[in-house]
Coordinates of C-alpha atoms in Angstrom, one line a residue:
X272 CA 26.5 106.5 85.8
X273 CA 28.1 103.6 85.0
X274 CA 31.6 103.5 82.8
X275 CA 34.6 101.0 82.0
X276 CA 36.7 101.1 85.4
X277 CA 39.6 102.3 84.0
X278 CA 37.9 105.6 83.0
X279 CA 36.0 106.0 86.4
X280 CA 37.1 108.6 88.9
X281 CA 38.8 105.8 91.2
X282 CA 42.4 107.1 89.2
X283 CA 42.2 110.7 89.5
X284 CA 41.3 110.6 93.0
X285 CA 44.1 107.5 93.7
X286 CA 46.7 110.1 92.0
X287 CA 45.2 113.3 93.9
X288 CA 45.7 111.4 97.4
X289 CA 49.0 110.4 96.5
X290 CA 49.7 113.5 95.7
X291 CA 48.3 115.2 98.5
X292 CA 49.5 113.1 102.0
X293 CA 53.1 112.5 100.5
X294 CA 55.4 110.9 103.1
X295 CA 53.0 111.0 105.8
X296 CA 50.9 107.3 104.4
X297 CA 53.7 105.8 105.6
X298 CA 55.4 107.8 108.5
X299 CA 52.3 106.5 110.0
X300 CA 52.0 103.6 108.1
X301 CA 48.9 103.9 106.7
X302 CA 50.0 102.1 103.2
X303 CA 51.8 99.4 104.0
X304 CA 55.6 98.8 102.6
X305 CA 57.3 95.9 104.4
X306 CA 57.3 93.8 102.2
X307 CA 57.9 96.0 98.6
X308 CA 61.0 97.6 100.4
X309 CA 62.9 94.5 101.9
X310 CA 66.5 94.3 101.7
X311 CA 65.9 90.5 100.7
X312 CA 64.1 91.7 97.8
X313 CA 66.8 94.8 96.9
X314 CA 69.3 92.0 97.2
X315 CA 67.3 90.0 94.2
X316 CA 67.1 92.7 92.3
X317 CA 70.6 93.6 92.6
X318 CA 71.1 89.9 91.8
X319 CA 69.0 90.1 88.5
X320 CA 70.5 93.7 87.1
X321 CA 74.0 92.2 87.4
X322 CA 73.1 88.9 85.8
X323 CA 71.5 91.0 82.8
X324 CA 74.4 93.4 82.5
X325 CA 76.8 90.1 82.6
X326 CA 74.4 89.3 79.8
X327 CA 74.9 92.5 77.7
X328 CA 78.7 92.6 78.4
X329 CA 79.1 89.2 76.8
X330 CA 77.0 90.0 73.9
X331 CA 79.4 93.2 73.3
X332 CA 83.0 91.6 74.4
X333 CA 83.2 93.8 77.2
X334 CA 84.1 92.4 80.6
X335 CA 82.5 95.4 82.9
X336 CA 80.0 98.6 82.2
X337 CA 81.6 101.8 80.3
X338 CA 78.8 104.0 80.4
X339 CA 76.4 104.7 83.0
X340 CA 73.8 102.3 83.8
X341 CA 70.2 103.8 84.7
X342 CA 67.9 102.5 87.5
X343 CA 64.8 104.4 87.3
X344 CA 62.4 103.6 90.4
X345 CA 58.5 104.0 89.6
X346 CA 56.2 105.9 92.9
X347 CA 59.2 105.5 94.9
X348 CA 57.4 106.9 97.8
X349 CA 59.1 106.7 101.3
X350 CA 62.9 105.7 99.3
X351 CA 63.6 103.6 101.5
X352 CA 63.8 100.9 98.9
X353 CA 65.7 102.5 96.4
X354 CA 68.4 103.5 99.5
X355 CA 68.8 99.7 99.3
X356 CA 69.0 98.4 96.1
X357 CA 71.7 101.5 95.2
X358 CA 73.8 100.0 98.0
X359 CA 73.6 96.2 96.8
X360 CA 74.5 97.3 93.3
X361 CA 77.3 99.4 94.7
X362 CA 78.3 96.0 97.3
X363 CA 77.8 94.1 93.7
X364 CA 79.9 96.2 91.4
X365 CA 82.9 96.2 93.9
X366 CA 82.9 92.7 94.1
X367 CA 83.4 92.1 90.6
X368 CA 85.8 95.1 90.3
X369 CA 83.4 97.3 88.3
X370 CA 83.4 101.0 88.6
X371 CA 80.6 102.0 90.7
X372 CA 80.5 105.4 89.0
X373 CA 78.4 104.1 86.5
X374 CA 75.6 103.3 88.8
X375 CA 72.7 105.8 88.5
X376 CA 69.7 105.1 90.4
X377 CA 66.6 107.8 90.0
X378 CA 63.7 108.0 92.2
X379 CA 60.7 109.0 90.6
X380 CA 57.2 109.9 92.0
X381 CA 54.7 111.9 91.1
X382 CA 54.8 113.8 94.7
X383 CA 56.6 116.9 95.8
X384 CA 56.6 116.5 99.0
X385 CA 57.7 112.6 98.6
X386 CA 61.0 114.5 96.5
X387 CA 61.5 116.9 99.1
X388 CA 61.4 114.2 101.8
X389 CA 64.4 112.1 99.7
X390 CA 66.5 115.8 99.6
X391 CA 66.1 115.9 103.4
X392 CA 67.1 112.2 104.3
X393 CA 70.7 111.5 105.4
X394 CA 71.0 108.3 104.1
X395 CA 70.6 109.5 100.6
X396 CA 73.3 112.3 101.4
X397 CA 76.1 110.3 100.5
X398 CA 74.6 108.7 97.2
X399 CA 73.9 112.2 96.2
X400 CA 77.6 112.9 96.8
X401 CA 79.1 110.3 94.6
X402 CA 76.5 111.1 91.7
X403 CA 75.1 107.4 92.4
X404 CA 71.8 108.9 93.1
X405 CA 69.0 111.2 91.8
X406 CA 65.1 112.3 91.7
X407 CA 62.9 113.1 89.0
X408 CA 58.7 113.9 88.7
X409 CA 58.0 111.6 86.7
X410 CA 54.0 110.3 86.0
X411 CA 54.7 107.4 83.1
X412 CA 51.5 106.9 82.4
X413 CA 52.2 110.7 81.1
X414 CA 54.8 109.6 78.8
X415 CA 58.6 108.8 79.2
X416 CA 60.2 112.3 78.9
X417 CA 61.7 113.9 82.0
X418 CA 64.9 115.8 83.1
X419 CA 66.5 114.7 86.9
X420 CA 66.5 116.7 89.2
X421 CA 70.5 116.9 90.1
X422 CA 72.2 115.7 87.6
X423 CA 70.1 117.3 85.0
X424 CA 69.6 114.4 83.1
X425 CA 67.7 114.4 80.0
X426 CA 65.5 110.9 79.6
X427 CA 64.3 110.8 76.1
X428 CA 64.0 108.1 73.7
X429 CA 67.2 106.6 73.0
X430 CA 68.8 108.5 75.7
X431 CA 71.2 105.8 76.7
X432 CA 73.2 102.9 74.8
X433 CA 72.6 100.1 77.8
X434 CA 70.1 98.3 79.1
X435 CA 67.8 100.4 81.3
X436 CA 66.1 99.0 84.2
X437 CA 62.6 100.1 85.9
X438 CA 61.3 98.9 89.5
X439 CA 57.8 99.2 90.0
X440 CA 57.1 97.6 93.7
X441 CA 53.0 97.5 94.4
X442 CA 52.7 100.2 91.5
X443 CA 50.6 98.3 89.2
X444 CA 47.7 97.9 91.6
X445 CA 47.2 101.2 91.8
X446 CA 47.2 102.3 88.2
X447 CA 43.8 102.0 85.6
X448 CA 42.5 98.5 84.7
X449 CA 39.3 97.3 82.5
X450 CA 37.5 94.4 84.0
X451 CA 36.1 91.3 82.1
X452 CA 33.8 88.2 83.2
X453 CA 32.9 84.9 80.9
X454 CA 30.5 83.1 80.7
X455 CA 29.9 79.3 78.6
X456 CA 33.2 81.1 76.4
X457 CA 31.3 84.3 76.3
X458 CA 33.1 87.7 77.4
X459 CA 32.0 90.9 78.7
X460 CA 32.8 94.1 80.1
X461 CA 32.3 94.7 83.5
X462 CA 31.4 98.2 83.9
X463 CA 31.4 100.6 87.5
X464 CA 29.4 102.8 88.7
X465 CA 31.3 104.7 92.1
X466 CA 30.0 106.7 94.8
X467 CA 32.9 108.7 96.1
X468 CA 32.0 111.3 98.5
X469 CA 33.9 112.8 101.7
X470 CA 37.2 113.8 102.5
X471 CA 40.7 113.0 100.5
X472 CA 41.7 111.2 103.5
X473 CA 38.5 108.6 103.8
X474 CA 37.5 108.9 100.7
X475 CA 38.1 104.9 99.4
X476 CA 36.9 103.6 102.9
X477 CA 33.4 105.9 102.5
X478 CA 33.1 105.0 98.4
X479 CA 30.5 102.2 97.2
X480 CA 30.6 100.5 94.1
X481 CA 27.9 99.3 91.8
X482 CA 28.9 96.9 88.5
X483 CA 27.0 95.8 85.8
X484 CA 28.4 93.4 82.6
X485 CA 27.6 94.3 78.9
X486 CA 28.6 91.5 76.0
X487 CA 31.6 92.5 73.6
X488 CA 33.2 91.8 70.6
X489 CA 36.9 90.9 71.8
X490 CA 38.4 91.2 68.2
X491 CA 38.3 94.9 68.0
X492 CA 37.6 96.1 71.2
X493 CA 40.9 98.4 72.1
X494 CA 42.9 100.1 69.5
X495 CA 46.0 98.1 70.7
X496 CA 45.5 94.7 68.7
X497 CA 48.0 93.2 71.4
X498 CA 45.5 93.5 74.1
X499 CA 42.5 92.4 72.1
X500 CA 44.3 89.2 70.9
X501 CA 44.8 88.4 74.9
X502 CA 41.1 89.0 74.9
X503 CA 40.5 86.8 72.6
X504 CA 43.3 83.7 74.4
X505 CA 41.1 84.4 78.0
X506 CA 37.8 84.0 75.7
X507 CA 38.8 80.6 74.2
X508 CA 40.9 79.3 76.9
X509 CA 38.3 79.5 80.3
X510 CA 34.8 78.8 80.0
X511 CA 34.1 80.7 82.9
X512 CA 36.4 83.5 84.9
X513 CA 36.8 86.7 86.0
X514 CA 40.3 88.9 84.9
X515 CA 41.6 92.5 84.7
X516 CA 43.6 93.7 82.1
X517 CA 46.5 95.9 83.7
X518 CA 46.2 98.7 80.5
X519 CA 47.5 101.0 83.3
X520 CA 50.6 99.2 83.5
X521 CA 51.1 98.0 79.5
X522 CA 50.6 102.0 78.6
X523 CA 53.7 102.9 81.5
X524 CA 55.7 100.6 80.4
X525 CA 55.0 101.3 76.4
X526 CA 56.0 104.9 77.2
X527 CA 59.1 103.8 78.8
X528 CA 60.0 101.3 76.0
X529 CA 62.1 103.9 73.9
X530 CA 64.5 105.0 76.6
X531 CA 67.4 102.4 75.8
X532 CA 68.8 102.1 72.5
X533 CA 69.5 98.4 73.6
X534 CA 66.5 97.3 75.6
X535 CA 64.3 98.4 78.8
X536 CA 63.6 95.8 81.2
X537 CA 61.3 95.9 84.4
X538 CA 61.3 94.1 87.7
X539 CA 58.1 94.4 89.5
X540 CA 57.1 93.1 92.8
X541 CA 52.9 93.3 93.1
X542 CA 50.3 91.0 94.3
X543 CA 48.3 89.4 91.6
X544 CA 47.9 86.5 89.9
X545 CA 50.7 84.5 87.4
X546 CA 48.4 81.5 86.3
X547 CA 45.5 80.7 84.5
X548 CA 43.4 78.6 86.2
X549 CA 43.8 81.2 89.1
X550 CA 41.2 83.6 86.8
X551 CA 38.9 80.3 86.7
X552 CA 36.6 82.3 89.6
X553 CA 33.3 84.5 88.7
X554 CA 33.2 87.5 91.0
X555 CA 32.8 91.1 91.1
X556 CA 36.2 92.7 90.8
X557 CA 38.1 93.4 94.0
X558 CA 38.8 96.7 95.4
X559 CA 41.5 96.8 98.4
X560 CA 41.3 99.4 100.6
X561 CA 44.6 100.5 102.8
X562 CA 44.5 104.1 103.0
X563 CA 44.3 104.2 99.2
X564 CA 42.8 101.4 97.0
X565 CA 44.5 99.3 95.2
X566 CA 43.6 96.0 92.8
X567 CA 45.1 92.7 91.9
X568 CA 47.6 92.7 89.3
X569 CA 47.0 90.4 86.4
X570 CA 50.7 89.0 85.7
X571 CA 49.5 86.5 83.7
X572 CA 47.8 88.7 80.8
X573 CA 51.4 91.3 81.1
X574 CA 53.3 87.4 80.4
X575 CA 50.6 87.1 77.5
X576 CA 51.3 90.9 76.3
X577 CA 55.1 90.6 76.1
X578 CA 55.5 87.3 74.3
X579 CA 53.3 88.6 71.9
X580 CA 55.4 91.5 71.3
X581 CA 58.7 89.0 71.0
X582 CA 59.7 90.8 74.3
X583 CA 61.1 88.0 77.0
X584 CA 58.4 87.7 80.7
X585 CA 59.6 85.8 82.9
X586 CA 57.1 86.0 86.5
X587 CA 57.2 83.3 89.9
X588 CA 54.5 81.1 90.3
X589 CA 54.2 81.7 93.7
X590 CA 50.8 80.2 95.9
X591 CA 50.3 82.8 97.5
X592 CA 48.6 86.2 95.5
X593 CA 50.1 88.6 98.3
X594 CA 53.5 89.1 96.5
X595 CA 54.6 88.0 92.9
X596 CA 57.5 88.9 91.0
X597 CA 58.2 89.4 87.6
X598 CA 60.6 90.0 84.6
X599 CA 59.2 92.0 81.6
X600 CA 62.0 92.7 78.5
X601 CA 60.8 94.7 75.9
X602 CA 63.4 93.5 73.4
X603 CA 65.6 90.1 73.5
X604 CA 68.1 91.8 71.9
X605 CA 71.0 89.3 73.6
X606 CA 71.1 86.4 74.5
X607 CA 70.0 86.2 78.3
X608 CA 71.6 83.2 79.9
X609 CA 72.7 84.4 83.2
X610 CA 69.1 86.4 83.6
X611 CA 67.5 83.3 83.3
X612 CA 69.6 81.5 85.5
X613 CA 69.5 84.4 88.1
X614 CA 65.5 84.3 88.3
X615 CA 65.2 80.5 88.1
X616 CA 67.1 80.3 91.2
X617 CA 66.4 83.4 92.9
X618 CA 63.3 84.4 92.8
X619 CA 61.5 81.4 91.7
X620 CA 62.4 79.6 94.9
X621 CA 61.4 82.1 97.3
X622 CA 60.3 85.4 97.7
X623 CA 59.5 88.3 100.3
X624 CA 56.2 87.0 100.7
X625 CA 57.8 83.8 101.8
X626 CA 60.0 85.3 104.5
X627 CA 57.1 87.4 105.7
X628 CA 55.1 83.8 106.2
X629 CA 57.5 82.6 108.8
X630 CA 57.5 86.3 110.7
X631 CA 53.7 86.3 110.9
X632 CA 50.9 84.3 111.1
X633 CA 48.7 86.1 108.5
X634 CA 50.3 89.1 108.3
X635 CA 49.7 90.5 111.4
X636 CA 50.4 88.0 114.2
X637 CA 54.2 87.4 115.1
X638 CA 55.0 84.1 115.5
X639 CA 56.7 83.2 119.3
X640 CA 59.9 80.9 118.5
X641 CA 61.5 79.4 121.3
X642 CA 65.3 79.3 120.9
X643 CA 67.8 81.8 119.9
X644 CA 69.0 80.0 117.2
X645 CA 65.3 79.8 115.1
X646 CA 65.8 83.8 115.8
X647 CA 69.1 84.0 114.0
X648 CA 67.7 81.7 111.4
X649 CA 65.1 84.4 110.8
X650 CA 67.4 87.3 110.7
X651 CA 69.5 85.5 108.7
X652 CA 66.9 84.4 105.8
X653 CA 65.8 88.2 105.6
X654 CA 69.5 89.5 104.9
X655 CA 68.8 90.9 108.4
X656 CA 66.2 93.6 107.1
X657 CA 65.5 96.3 109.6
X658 CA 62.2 96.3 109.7
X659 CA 61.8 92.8 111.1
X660 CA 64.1 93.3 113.8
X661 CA 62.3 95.5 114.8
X662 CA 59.2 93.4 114.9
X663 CA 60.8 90.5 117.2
X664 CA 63.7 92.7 119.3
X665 CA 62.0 91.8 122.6
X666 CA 62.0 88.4 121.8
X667 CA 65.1 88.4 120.7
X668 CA 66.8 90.3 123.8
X669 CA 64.9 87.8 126.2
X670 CA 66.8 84.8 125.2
X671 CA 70.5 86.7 124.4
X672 CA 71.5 86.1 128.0
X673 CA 72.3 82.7 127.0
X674 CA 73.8 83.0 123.8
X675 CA 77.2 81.1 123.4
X676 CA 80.2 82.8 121.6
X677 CA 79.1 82.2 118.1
X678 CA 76.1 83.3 118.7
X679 CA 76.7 86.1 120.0
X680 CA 79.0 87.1 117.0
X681 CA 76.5 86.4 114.6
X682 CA 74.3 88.6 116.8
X683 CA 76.5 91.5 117.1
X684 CA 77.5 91.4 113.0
X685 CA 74.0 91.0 111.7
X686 CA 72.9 94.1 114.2
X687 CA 75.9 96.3 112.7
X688 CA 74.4 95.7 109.5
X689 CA 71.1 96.4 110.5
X690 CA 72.9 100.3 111.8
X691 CA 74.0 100.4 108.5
X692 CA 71.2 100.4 106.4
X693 CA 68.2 101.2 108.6
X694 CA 66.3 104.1 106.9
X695 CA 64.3 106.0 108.7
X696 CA 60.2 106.2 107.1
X697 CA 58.1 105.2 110.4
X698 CA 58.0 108.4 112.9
X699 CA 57.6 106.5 115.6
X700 CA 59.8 103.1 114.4
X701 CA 63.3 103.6 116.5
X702 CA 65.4 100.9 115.4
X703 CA 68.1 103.0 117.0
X704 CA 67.0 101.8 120.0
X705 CA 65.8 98.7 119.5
X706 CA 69.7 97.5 118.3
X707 CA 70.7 99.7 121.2
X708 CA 68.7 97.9 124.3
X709 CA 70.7 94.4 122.0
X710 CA 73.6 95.6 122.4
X711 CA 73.3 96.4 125.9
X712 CA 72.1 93.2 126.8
X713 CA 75.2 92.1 124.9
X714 CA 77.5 93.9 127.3
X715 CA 78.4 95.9 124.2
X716 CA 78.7 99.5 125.8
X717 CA 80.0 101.3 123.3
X718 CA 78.0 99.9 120.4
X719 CA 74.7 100.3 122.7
X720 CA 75.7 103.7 123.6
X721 CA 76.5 105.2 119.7
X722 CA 73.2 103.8 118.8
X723 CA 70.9 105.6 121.8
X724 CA 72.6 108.7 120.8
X725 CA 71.3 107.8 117.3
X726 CA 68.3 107.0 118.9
X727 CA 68.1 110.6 120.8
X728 CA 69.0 112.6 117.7
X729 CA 66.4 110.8 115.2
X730 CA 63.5 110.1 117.6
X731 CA 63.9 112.8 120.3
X732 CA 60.4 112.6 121.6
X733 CA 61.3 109.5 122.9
X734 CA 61.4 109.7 126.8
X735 CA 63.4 106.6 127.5
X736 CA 66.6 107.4 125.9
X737 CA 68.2 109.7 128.4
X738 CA 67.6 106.8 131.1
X739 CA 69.2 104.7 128.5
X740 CA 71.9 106.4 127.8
X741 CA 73.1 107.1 131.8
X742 CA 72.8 103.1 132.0
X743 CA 75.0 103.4 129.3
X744 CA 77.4 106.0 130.8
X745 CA 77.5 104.3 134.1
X746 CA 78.7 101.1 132.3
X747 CA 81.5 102.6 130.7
X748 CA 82.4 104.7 134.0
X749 CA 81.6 107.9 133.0
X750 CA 79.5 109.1 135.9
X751 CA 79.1 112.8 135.1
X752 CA 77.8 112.0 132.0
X753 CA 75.4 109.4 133.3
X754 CA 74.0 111.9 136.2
X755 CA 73.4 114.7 133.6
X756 CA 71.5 112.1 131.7
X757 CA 69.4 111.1 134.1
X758 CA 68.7 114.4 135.7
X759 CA 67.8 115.3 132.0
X760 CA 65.1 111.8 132.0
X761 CA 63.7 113.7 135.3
X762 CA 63.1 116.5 134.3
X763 CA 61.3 115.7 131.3
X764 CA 59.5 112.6 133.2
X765 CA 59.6 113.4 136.9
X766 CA 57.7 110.5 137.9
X767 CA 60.2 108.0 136.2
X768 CA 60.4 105.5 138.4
X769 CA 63.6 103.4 137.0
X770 CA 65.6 107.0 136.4
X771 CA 64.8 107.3 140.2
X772 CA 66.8 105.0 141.1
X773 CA 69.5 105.1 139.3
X774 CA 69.8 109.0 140.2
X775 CA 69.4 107.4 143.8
X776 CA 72.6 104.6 143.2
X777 CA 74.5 107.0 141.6
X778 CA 74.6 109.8 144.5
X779 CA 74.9 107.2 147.1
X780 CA 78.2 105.3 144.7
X781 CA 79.7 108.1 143.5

């Protein structure tokens, strides 16, 4: 049976396996994240909050915040994002001498188990201390009113006096959308019809799709007037295309609009499309399958929706579909000079997507540099993100043995950095260790050995550590500590041949 695609069963079932497998699609990495939970991107947005609140304050003579200032993260999933962007703002705030008590972030997600998982981490431990952080259930497409979890926070329509901010990072691809094709100037719905059978876990992988188009009358086609007269622009403005409209994301963000007496402004990072002529194509709409499903987001038509509601959209016009980014104001109620200026030369340049390009050829094969300074180059350009030192550690630690002095500093403060604000999701995704075998290379004993005893306490299944940590021991003299880590290596991989040894060197040295 055949219906409009955003009232097929693709929704219920996208919200059921969210629902269902919590942390665990990306403990094993089954939805991917990188990219959406960069600390290059937290930094942007940190960048773009700050220049809107600079914005605000100047409209109202103030010269820093005086009342909390609410960050409310959409499916916020593993955190790991959210743990960054509340420690930029914090880094931001104390830079220009504002009171970081005023800094509320709120993770929000529709999953218990994804809330339960946030309680548990130790990262957010400290945030939670200093009332910088909280967690709410929260299904916007629902409506807007919630309570938080800790603080007890009541979010309601006019709940606050400043500007409220919602992230949404690859939300919008998984919430409803119509589909439309024309034709010689002629529009019509594209209509499903979806086979979904066997379990939650396969289900999207197993599921066929059949579409057929029927004609329409654009004029009056929704009850929102908003999104017929974008109907209408796509229907006079390509003779021939293919676009969703994102009524998903328009009806989250409507119920969200009422929040902030002043405005509510989101920053989304999706993949979709920000121009016209990219919509010029006639095709079937596209269904990507990563675990869950998810579809393009059409920034273009949210740009169209919020000019026409004299809100402000500002969105990157980026080549690549991957990874766009975007500004979405319900209300210009100030002027906003230093927002403009923030994007323009922030995220308009380059974005994660970018970064990601020089990491990987197509997404999935690591590009081999040759000198240690392209390395640092790369580090560098991602605000030395975790995740990708993780990717090229090997490579890295092959060519530290000939690092000169500055170099090496450079090395040593970007991987205290990266111990800082790694964030556990991956189970299997030591970084611990990874910085550790660095800093060992680096003759930096004490550094190397604080990180494998991170390492062993985080990821105790792995059986390298102990050997790690007696090369450790042995390098900072203490021999009784190395021998009862290495008989502990043995005894959990007797046929260790490296921990041999050393047990071997050690009885006949010491």
């Amino acid at each position: 049976m055949y219906s409009k695609l955003s009232e097929s069963i693709l929704w219920d079932k996208m919200e059921e396996y969210y629902k269902h497998f919590g942390p665990s699609l990306w403990q094993t990495n089954i939805v991917p994240y990188a990219i959406s939970s960069s600390k290059i991107l937290a930094q942007t947005y940190a960048n773009m909050i700050v220049a809107n609140l600079q914005d605000y304050l100047n409209d109202q003579g103030k010269s820093s915040p005086s009342e909390s200032i609410y960050i409310l993260e959409l499916g916020a999933g593993h955190g790991q994002f959210g743990y960054y962007l509340t420690e930029k703002l914090i880094s931001q705030f104390k830079t220009l001498t504002w009171s970081t008590e005023y800094i509320k972030y709120v993770l929000t997600d529709i999953s218990q188990e994804n809330k339960n998982s946030w309680a548990q981490h130790p990262k957010f431990a400290p945030l939670i201390k200093q009332k910088n952080m909280d967690f709410a259930t929260l299904n916007p497409l629902q409506g807007g009113h919630f309570t938080t979890d800790l603080q007890k926070f009541e979010f309601k329509d006019g709940c606050t006096n400043t500007p409220l901010f919602v992230v949404g990072n690859y939300f919008f691809d998984s919430l409803k959308q119509d589909a439309f094709e024309i034709q010689n100037h002629e529009i019509n719905e594209v209509l499903i019809e979806v086979d979904a059978n066997g379990p939650l876990e396969s289900i999207f992988q197993q599921s066929n799709y059949k579409f057929k188009r029927n004609a329409i009358t654009p004029k009056n086609y929704y009850k929102n007037h908003h999104l017929n007269s974008i109907l209408e622009y796509y229907k006079s403005n390509l003779e021939e295309g293919s676009f969703l409209i994102p009524i998903g994301a328009i009806n989250c963000m409507e119920n969200l609009s009422n929040l902030s007496n002043t405005n509510v402004t989101f920053l989304v990072g999706d993949k979709g499309e920000t121009i016209l002529d990219a919509l010029s194509n006639v095709s079937d709409p596209e269904i990507s399958q990563h675990g869950s499903m998810s579809m393009m987001v059409n920034f273009h038509s949210l740009e169209q929706y919020f000019n026409i509601s004299e809100g402000l959209a500002i969105t990157t016009k980026n080549t690549s579909e991957n990874f766009q980014l975007a500004f979405f104001c319900n209300r210009h109620s100030y002027p906003m000079l230093h927002t403009k200026y923030a994007f323009n030369n922030l995220l308009s340049i380059t974005s994660p997507d970018d970064i990601y390009n020089l990491f990987y050829t197509n997404y999935n094969e690591l590009i081999d540099y040759k000198s240690l300074d392209q390395y640092i180059a790369l580090m560098k350009v991602s605000n030395w993100d975790p995740n990708l030192l993780y990717e090229i550690s090997e490579a890295l630690n092959n060519l530290l043995e000939d690092a000169d002095v500055v170099q090496d500093n450079t090395i040593y403060n970007g991987l205290l950095k990266i111990e800082k604000y790694f964030f556990k999701v991956e189970s299997d995704a030591d970084i611990y260790f990874e910085v550790g075998n660095l800093f060992y290379t680096m003759s930096r004993y004490d550094d190397a050995l604080r990180l494998f005893q991170f390492s062993d306490k985080f990821f105790p299944e792995n059986k390298e550590i102990q050997y790690n940590l007696a090369l450790c021991y042995e390098a900072l003299g203490n021999i009784d500590f190395a021998k009862t880590a290495v008989e502990k290596c043995l005894r959990d991989n007797p046929a260790y041949s490296l921990a041999l040894e050393l047990e071997k060197d050690l009885l006949s040295e010491y």
